[in-house]
């Protein structure tokens, strides 16, 4: 390679690098100036976030029960006995850990979990105790809460039937920067985690159409398990999705967020949770860096 | 970023760097600190191991002990000679040690050890210096022939004439003589070779070459003498060494024909005696054997401790009887932590926690880095396996951790027992690892394993161990340790570096890989 070409290559690399937001840049220029540390608990504690959402009228999944300590475990299980579809979550868990999804009640007592396994009342008690004890979070004395199970809109149910696909919207000062749909797969064990084999599908902010899909770091056009085409699809109620993301972002005193939105078949877009340190993989999914989007909003 | 903030960062870094420069400069120029003092010295412990079969009779063994001089400082002498009387006295230039005893049984052992810190010696000789007409009486004695140094033998004189070493300046003559003696092929011959024999054979061992050098130098009118000693290397050996000294311009200047050292003596040479002497003499009719055991280690320069007067924590540790190692570890931890920060934020290597690698590196001081890594691996694997078994019991979190701690204790002791049996003494030092550090490492590994899978956990463990090795290499540097003890303000630079890195928004090395499709697009 000649000297001039090497310099041109380096200049091109530097230009592309300037558009990329790495972890250092995200923390120093986005998280620290926009998210005050004392407000982090709002994002980390899903119950606290829900309080903010409720006050601002942001639609969320209905909370069926809250278990705030070992003493409340039995009560919580009793309160759930009449329910068919619910999800148990730790208030401060992350990465989907400690989440138990229940699909139906069994005649003999207990429930059937998503994926088929049986959950007895005793097992549920044990799980709630674990959650409360902080087994799934980095804090002691976590809380467990139970939500009504969201039934996904057909569009998302087609992508993954057994659970939830969510739309991750990165917002800065309440304005969406970039977004993607995260699709669980059999390979990812039903988790919408891109590192474990879930799919990431980029959505054009303006049109709500899918423009790019990535599986394990590779750009794909079809679902690797079902063969369904993934590009050029139009997402349902896109304007509402962005609107609830905006409202959720503006309901909390945090400026830089990852807002996770799901589409319920009956209720439409609901906000699941927010993340004050959203990941950067969304850039690989969209095939472009966050830098120019940040400049667009900050300008 | 608001510009006032950027200013604050810039000023902080500037102030820290300035404070360091001012403090260090003040110490160097006003308080007489020397940077050279921060370099560690090599200290050798030499042990004479003598064994003698006295066959129940009277015994007398005589040898030489080294004397301290500007080139070598001798300390910590210890004699262990049960049943024998030990004495030492100065005899001319030498110090003679004698062990005597009556009714000495077979297999009697003598162990005499001392420590030596040697220095290199090198002379710049004046090439114009002429051979003086007369020498002081004490020096001119070194012009006379001796039994094995045949100065006035016709063959010696003829060789001198042939070399052209009988005329001209001193250095010129010595170069010609040295050219001959250092050019002789080496002969691994044990025993004495006199000057003439060395000349006739045209090859010689160290003592033959040295005697020939001395004979020729004396014949050329330059006083010269033999020197006997040891080459200090980390071994057990029987071989001693001989070289020569010539009197040039008022100094005794060393010349080693065997190892080609002209007017210089390397650091690792230990001088034991001057003159044509036997290193060991003993009464007849005993079986006598000897070995030299030499061990080397780096030690702080004694001058450093004396000169570091300000904020003298070193002397404080000595007064309180605290181990020097602890002081070194304390002062090096911030530097180790900076290494971890560099690996995490600039390289992007995943590790267990921010300071765990530095703490493990500090703990691995006794085992050494390689065995330290082995120790961590053993404990992490055993304790993670234990953790996996515990998972089946579905215990609550705190009791689980308490059981793991017991597991670490047991694993450490068992590893120490097994490695002692296998003779792996360094691994046996695993017991010096802080239990909590190992327990936390094992727990982190297990959590990472359950939450992100084996690959991710193995990556983090591997990253941790790589950073441990890097920390160990830097934190284990004695020169750096003494520098930080003498100039603790260096730690302000570490703080400044951390402030800079704390605002560094650059792309981590690992992110070049992660975002390779975005950074290295084919369209380029």
GROMACS .gro file of N, CA and C in nm, chain B residues 379 382-411 435 438-440 442-443:
model
  111
  678UNK      N    1  -0.786  -2.257   4.292
  678UNK     CA    2  -0.891  -2.218   4.386
  678UNK      C    3  -1.021  -2.186   4.312
  681UNK      N    4  -1.183  -2.520   4.182
  681UNK     CA    5  -1.236  -2.604   4.290
  681UNK      C    6  -1.358  -2.538   4.354
  682UNK      N    7  -1.343  -2.408   4.385
  682UNK     CA    8  -1.451  -2.340   4.456
  682UNK      C    9  -1.574  -2.321   4.366
  683UNK      N   10  -1.554  -2.300   4.235
  683UNK     CA   11  -1.670  -2.290   4.145
  683UNK      C   12  -1.743  -2.424   4.138
  684UNK      N   13  -1.665  -2.533   4.138
  684UNK     CA   14  -1.728  -2.665   4.137
  684UNK      C   15  -1.810  -2.684   4.264
  685UNK      N   16  -1.754  -2.641   4.376
  685UNK     CA   17  -1.825  -2.648   4.504
  685UNK      C   18  -1.953  -2.565   4.497
  686UNK      N   19  -1.940  -2.447   4.437
  686UNK     CA   20  -2.054  -2.357   4.423
  686UNK      C   21  -2.165  -2.423   4.343
  687UNK      N   22  -2.124  -2.497   4.241
  687UNK     CA   23  -2.223  -2.563   4.155
  687UNK      C   24  -2.297  -2.672   4.232
  688UNK      N   25  -2.222  -2.744   4.316
  688UNK     CA   26  -2.286  -2.846   4.400
  688UNK      C   27  -2.383  -2.781   4.498
  689UNK      N   28  -2.340  -2.667   4.555
  689UNK     CA   29  -2.425  -2.598   4.653
  689UNK      C   30  -2.555  -2.551   4.590
  690UNK      N   31  -2.548  -2.518   4.460
  690UNK     CA   32  -2.665  -2.467   4.392
  690UNK      C   33  -2.781  -2.566   4.401
  691UNK      N   34  -2.746  -2.696   4.401
  691UNK     CA   35  -2.849  -2.798   4.408
  691UNK      C   36  -2.922  -2.795   4.542
  692UNK      N   37  -2.851  -2.751   4.647
  692UNK     CA   38  -2.915  -2.744   4.779
  692UNK      C   39  -3.005  -2.622   4.790
  693UNK      N   40  -2.992  -2.529   4.694
  693UNK     CA   41  -3.075  -2.409   4.690
  693UNK      C   42  -3.071  -2.336   4.824
  694UNK      N   43  -2.951  -2.303   4.867
  694UNK     CA   44  -2.934  -2.231   4.993
  694UNK      C   45  -2.947  -2.082   4.969
  695UNK      N   46  -2.970  -2.010   5.076
  695UNK     CA   47  -2.974  -1.865   5.066
  695UNK      C   48  -2.832  -1.813   5.041
  696UNK      N   49  -2.826  -1.685   5.002
  696UNK     CA   50  -2.702  -1.631   4.946
  696UNK      C   51  -2.587  -1.623   5.047
  697UNK      N   52  -2.612  -1.558   5.163
  697UNK     CA   53  -2.503  -1.537   5.259
  697UNK      C   54  -2.444  -1.667   5.312
  698UNK      N   55  -2.527  -1.764   5.353
  698UNK     CA   56  -2.469  -1.892   5.396
  698UNK      C   57  -2.386  -1.957   5.285
  699UNK      N   58  -2.431  -1.941   5.158
  699UNK     CA   59  -2.355  -1.997   5.046
  699UNK      C   60  -2.215  -1.938   5.044
  700UNK      N   61  -2.208  -1.804   5.057
  700UNK     CA   62  -2.077  -1.737   5.055
  700UNK      C   63  -1.989  -1.785   5.170
  701UNK      N   64  -2.052  -1.802   5.287
  701UNK     CA   65  -1.975  -1.846   5.403
  701UNK      C   66  -1.917  -1.985   5.379
  702UNK      N   67  -1.996  -2.073   5.314
  702UNK     CA   68  -1.946  -2.207   5.283
  702UNK      C   69  -1.831  -2.197   5.183
  703UNK      N   70  -1.844  -2.107   5.085
  703UNK     CA   71  -1.738  -2.091   4.985
  703UNK      C   72  -1.608  -2.048   5.051
  704UNK      N   73  -1.618  -1.961   5.151
  704UNK     CA   74  -1.499  -1.915   5.221
  704UNK      C   75  -1.428  -2.034   5.287
  705UNK      N   76  -1.509  -2.121   5.348
  705UNK     CA   77  -1.450  -2.242   5.407
  705UNK      C   78  -1.386  -2.326   5.298
  706UNK      N   79  -1.452  -2.330   5.180
  706UNK     CA   80  -1.397  -2.405   5.067
  706UNK      C   81  -1.263  -2.351   5.025
  707UNK      N   82  -1.250  -2.217   5.022
  707UNK     CA   83  -1.123  -2.155   4.984
  707UNK      C   84  -1.014  -2.194   5.085
  708UNK      N   85  -1.047  -2.183   5.213
  708UNK     CA   86  -0.950  -2.218   5.317
  708UNK      C   87  -0.901  -2.361   5.297
  709UNK      N   88  -0.997  -2.452   5.280
  709UNK     CA   89  -0.961  -2.593   5.267
  709UNK      C   90  -0.878  -2.617   5.141
  710UNK      N   91  -0.919  -2.556   5.029
  710UNK     CA   92  -0.845  -2.573   4.903
  710UNK      C   93  -0.703  -2.522   4.917
  734UNK      N   94  -0.750  -1.475   5.178
  734UNK     CA   95  -0.861  -1.567   5.149
  734UNK      C   96  -0.976  -1.493   5.081
  737UNK      N   97  -0.937  -1.445   4.707
  737UNK     CA   98  -0.963  -1.567   4.630
  737UNK      C   99  -1.112  -1.602   4.630
  738UNK      N  100  -1.177  -1.584   4.745
  738UNK     CA  101  -1.320  -1.617   4.753
  738UNK      C  102  -1.398  -1.527   4.658
  739UNK      N  103  -1.364  -1.397   4.656
  739UNK     CA  104  -1.436  -1.304   4.568
  739UNK      C  105  -1.410  -1.341   4.422
  741UNK      N  106  -1.341  -1.634   4.298
  741UNK     CA  107  -1.416  -1.756   4.266
  741UNK      C  108  -1.564  -1.725   4.249
  742UNK      N  109  -1.619  -1.642   4.337
  742UNK     CA  110  -1.761  -1.608   4.330
  742UNK      C  111  -1.792  -1.531   4.201
   0.00000   0.00000   0.00000
